[in-house]
Tab-separated table of N, CA and C in Angstrom:
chain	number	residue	atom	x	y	z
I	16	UNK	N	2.600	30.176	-13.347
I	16	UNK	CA	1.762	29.447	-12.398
I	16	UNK	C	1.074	28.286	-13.119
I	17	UNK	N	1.365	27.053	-12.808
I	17	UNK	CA	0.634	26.003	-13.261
I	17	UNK	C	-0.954	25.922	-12.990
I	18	UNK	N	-1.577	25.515	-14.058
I	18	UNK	CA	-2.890	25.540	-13.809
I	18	UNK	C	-3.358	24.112	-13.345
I	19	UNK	N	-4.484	23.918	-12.318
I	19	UNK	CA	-5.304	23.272	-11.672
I	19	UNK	C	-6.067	22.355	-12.497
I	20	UNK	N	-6.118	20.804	-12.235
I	20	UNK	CA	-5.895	19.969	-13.402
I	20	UNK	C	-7.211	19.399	-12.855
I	21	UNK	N	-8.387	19.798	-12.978
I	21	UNK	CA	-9.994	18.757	-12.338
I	21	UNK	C	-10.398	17.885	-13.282
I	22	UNK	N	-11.029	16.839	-12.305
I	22	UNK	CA	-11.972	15.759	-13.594
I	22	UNK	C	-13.630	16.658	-13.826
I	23	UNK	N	-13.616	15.895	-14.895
I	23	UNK	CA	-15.159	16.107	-15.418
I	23	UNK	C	-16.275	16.890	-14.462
I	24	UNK	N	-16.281	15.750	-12.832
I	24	UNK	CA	-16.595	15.728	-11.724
I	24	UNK	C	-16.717	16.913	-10.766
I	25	UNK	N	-15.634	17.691	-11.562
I	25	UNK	CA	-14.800	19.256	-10.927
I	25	UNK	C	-13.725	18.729	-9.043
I	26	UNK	N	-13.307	17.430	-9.298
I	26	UNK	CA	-12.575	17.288	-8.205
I	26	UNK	C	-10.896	17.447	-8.658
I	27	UNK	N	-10.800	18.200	-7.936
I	27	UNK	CA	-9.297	18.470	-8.053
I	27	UNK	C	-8.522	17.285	-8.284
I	28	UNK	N	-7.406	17.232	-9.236
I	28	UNK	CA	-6.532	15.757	-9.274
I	28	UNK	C	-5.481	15.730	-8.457
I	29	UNK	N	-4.649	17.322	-7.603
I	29	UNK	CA	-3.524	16.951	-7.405
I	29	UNK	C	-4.157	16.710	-5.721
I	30	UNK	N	-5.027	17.760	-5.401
I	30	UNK	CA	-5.621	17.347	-4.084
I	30	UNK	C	-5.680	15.956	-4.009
I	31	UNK	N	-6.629	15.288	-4.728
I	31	UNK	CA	-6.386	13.716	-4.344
I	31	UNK	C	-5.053	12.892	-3.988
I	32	UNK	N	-4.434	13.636	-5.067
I	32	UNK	CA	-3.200	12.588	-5.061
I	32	UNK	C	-2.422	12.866	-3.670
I	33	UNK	N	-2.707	14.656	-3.501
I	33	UNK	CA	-2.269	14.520	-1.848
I	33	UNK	C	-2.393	13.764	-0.661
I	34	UNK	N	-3.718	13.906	-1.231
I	34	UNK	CA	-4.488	13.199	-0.041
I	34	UNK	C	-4.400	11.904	0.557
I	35	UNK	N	-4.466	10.908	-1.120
I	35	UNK	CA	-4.246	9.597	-0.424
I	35	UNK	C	-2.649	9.514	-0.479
I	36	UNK	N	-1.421	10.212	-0.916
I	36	UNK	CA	-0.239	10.102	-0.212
I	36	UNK	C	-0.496	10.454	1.452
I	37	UNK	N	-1.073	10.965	1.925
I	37	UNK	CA	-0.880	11.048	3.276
I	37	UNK	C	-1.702	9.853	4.283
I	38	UNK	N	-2.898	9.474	3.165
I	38	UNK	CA	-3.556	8.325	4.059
I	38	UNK	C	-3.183	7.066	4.791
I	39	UNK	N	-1.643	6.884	4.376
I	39	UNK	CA	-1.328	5.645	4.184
I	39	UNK	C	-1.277	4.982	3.505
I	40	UNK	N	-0.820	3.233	3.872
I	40	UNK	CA	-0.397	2.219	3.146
I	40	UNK	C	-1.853	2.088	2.081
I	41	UNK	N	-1.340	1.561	1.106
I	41	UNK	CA	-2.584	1.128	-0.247
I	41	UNK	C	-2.958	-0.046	-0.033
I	42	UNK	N	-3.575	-0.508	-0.502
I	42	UNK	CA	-4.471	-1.672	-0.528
I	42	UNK	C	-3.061	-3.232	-0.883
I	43	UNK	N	-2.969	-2.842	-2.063
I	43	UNK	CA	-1.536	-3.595	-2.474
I	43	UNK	C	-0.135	-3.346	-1.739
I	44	UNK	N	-0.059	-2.345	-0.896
I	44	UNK	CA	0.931	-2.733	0.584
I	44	UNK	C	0.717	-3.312	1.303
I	45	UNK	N	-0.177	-3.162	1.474
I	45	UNK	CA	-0.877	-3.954	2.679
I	45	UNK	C	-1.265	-5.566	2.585
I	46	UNK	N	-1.263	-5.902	1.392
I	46	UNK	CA	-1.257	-7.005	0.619
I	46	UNK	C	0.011	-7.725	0.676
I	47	UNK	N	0.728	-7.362	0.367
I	47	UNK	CA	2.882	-7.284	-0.044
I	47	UNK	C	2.997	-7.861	1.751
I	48	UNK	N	2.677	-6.582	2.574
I	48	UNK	CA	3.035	-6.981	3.705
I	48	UNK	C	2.664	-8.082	4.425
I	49	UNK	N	1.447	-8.318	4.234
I	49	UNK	CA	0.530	-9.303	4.620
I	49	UNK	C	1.162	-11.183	4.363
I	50	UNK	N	1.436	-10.889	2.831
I	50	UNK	CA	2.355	-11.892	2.114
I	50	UNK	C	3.579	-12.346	2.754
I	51	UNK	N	4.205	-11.276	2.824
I	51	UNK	CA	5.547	-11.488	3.643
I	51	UNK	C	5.135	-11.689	4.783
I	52	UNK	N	4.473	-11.373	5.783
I	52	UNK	CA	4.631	-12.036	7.258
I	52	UNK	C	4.107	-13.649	7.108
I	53	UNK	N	3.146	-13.696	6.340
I	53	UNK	CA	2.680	-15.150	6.109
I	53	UNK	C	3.836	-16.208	5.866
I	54	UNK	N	4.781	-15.507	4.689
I	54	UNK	CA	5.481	-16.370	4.096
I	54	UNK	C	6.824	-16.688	5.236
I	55	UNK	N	7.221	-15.770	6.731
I	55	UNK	CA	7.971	-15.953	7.191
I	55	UNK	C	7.373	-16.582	8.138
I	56	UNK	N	6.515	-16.308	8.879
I	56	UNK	CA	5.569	-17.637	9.936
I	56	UNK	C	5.889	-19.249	8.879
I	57	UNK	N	5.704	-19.176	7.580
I	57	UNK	CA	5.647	-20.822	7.367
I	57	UNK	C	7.296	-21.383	7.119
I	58	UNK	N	8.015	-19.883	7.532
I	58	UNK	CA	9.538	-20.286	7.011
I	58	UNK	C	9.657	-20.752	8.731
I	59	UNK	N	9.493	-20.012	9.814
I	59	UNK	CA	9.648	-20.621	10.495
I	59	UNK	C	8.937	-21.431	11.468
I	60	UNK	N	7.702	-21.895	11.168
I	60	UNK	CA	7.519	-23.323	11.080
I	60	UNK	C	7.589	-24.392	10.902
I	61	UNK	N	7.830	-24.455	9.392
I	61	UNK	CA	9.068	-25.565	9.239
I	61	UNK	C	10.315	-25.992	9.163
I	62	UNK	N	11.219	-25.048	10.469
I	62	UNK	CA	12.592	-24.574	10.658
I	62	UNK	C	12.267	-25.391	11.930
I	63	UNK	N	11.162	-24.896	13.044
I	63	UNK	CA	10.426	-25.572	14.170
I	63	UNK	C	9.848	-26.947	14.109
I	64	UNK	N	9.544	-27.378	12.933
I	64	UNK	CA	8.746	-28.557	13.000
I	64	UNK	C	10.344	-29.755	12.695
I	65	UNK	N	11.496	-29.152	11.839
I	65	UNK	CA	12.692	-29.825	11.553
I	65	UNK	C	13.504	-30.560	13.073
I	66	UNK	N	13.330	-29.628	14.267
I	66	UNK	CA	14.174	-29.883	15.177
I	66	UNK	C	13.932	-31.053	16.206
């Protein structure tokens, strides 16, 4: 049986890591994604502004 890995704090480490795997996207996905829709609105804008 593997033993239970806490900080200093006594908060469990793998609980966390559960946890925010289930919370959703991270800060830096959400970032990435954010990037990319930006960067395809100005792709096609100036695909729109060409015609």
């Amino acid at each position: 049986m593997e033993k239970k890995k806490y900080t200093v704090a006594g908060t469990d480490i793998e609980e966390v890591k559960r946890l925010n795997a289930e919370s959703g996207p991270s800060y830096n996905e959400i970032n990435e994604m954010l990037t990319q829709c930006i960067e395809e609105r100005k792709k096609n804008s100036n695909l729109n502004q060409k015609k």
